[in-house]
XYZ file of C-alpha atoms in Angstrom:
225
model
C -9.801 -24.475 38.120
C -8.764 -26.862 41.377
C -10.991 -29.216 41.046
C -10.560 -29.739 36.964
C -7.198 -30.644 38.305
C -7.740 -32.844 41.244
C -10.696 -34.752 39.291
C -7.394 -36.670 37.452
C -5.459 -39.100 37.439
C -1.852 -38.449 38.805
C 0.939 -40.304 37.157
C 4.871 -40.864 37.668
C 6.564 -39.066 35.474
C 10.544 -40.678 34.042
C 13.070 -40.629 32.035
C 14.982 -43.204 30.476
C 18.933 -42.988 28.715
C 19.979 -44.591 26.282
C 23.183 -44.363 26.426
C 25.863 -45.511 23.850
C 29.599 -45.659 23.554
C 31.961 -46.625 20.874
C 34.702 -49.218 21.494
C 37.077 -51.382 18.798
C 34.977 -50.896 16.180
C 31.178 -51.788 18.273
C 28.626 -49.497 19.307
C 27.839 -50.624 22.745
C 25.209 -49.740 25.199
C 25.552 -49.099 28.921
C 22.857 -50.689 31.026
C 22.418 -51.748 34.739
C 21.916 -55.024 36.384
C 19.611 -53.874 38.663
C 19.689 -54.239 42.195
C 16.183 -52.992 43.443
C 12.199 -54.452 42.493
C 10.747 -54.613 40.252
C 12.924 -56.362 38.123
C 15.666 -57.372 40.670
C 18.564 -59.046 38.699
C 17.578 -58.208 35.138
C 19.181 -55.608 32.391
C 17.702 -52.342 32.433
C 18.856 -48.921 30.670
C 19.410 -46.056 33.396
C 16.401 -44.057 34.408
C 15.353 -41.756 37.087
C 11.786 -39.857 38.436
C 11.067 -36.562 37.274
C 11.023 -34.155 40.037
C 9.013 -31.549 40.921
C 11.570 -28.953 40.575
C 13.341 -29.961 37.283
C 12.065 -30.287 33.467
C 11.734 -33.072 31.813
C 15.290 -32.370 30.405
C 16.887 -31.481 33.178
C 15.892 -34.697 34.460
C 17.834 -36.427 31.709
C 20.797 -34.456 32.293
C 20.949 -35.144 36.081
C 20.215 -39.289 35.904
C 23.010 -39.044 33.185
C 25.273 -37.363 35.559
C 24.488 -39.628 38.013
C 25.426 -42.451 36.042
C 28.651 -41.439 34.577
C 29.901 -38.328 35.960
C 29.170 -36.460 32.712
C 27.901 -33.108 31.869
C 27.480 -31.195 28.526
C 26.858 -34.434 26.798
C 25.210 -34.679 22.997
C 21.232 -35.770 23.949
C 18.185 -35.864 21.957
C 14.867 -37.009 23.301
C 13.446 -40.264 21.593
C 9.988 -39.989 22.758
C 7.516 -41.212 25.366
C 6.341 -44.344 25.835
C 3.209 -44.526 28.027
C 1.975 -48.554 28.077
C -0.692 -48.763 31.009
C 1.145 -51.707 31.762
C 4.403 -50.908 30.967
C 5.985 -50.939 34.369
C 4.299 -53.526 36.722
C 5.057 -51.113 39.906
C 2.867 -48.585 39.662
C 1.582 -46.488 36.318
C 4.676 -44.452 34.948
C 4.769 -42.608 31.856
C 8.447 -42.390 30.428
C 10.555 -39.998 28.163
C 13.439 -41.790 26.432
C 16.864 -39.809 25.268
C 19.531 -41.215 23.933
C 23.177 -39.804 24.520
C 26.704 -40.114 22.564
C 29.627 -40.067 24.930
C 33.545 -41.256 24.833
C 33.561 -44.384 26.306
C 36.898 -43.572 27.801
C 35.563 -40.578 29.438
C 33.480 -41.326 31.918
C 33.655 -41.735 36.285
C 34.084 -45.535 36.082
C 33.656 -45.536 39.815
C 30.091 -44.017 39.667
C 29.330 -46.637 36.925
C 30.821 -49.423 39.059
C 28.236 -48.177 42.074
C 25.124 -48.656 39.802
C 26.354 -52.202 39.074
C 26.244 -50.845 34.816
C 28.658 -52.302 32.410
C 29.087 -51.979 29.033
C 27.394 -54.259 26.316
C 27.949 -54.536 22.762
C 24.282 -53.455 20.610
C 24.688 -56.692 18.436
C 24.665 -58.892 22.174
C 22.092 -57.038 24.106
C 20.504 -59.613 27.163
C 16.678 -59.073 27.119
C 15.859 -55.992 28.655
C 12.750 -54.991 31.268
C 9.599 -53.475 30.441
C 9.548 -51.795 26.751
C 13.005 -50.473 27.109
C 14.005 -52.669 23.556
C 11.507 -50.707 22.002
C 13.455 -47.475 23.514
C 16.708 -48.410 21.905
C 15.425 -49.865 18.680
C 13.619 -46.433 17.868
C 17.207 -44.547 19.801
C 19.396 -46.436 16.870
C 16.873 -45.327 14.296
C 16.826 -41.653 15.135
C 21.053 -41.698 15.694
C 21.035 -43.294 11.920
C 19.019 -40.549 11.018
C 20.977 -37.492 12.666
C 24.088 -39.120 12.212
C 23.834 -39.099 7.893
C 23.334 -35.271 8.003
C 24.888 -33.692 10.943
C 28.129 -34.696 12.434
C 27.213 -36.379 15.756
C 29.392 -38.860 15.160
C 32.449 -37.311 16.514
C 31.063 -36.883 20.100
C 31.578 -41.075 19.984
C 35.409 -40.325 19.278
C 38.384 -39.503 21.095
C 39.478 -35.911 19.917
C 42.210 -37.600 17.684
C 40.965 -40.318 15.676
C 41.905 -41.644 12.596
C 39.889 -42.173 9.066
C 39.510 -45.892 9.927
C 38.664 -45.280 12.942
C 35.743 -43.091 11.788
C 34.725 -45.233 9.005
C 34.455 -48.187 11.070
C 32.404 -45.950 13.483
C 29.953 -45.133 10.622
C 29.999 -48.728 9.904
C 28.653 -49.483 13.209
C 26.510 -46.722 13.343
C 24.448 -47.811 10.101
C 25.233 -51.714 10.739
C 26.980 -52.187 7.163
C 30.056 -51.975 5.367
C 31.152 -49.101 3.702
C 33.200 -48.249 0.423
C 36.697 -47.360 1.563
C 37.058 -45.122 -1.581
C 34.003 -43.633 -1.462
C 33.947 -42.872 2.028
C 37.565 -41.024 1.882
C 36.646 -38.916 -1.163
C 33.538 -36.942 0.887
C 35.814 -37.197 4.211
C 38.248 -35.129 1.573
C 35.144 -32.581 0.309
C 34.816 -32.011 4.342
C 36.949 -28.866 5.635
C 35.745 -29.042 9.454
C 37.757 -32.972 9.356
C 41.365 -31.134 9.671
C 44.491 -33.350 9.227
C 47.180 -33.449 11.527
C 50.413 -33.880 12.049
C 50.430 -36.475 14.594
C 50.602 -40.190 13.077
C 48.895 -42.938 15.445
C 51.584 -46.037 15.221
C 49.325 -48.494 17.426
C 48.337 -50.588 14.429
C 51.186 -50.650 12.321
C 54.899 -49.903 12.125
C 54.352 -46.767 9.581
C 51.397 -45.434 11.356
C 47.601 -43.709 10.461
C 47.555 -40.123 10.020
C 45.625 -38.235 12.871
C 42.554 -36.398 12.321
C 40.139 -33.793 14.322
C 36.539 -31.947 13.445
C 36.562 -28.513 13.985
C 33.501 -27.212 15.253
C 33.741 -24.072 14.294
C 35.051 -24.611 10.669
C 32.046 -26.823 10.518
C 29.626 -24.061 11.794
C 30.960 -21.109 8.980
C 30.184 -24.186 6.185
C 27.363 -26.993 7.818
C 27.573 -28.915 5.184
C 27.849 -32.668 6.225
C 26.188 -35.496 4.645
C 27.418 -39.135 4.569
């Protein structure tokens, strides 16, 4: 049994996050400027080695930690992408996940430390290896999720309003949407609770505030945009 083992190949084993963040009305991306070869200098998405004691999500979950300080964030694995070629350091074989956080929630100090800043999808710098590949088939999958369950809302602050979430669909799918249309299945949805608190930081009369309940949402899963 040994040796049908040791007669292999060994490879490196990552991960790669793709990370993304919602802010006036964008979806951006958080990358690194990386400071460390291969690739010295260029735009890279955050990524990490496997090791021997964690999974392969566990692995996720720690270089996102690592990054920004967060834990019990929404992740769903992409896929792998295994290139011979695709990283010129040695061969690695990586597993991409993408995650949704509050782009107002995060350590901004950690971030600051890995030299990452945020960077609007639509304005992305050319990024190493095959990691445009990784958030090309990251946005597809969201669009995907995102029209039948509501993963949308982990994007949001807790109080949001119903432009605020329309315009966040609107990035999410990369196309305008009917106001009326929109409003009238935000209406049909139970779990998307009106409040009493009014958001005045656009205009003099104000926006209504709005939440999801979770639990509301789990009694009736019913979401579909």
């Amino acid at each position: 049994m040994s040796n049908y083992y040791s007669v292999n190949p060994k490879f490196y084993i990552s991960v790669d996050c793709i990370i993304f963040g919602f802010h006036e009305g964008k979806l951006h991306l958080l990358l690194l400027k990386r400071n460390f070869e291969p690739a010295r200098g260029e735009w890279s998405l955050m990524g990490g080695f496997v090791q021997e004691n964690e999974s392969v999500d566990d692995a996720a979950k720690r270089v996102l930690a690592e990054l920004t300080g967060l834990d019990q964030v929404y992740m769903e694995q992409v896929g792998s992408f295994g290139a011979i070629d695709r990283d010129p350091g040695e061969r690695v074989i990586s597993v991409a996940y993408y995650a949704l956080i509050n782009i107002n929630e995060y350590d901004r100090e950690l971030v600051q430390r890995h030299n990452a800043f945020w960077v609007d999808i639509d304005e992305l710098p050319p990024l190493i290896f095959d990691h445009q590949a990784m958030v090309e088939q990251a946005r597809a999958l969201m669009q995907q999720k995102a029209s039948v369950a509501p993963i949308g809302f982990n994007l949001l602050p807790r109080l949001f309003t119903l432009s605020q979430l329309q315009s966040l669909y609107e990035a999410i799918y990369g196309e305008a949407i009917d106001k009326r249309n929109f409003r009238k299945r935000i209406a049909d949805m139970d779990y998307i609770e009106k409040t009493d608190l009014i958001d005045k930081t656009t205009s003099k009369r104000g926006a209504a505030l709005y939440r999801f309940n979770e639990k509301v949402y789990r009694r009736a899963p019913k979401f579909k945009l």
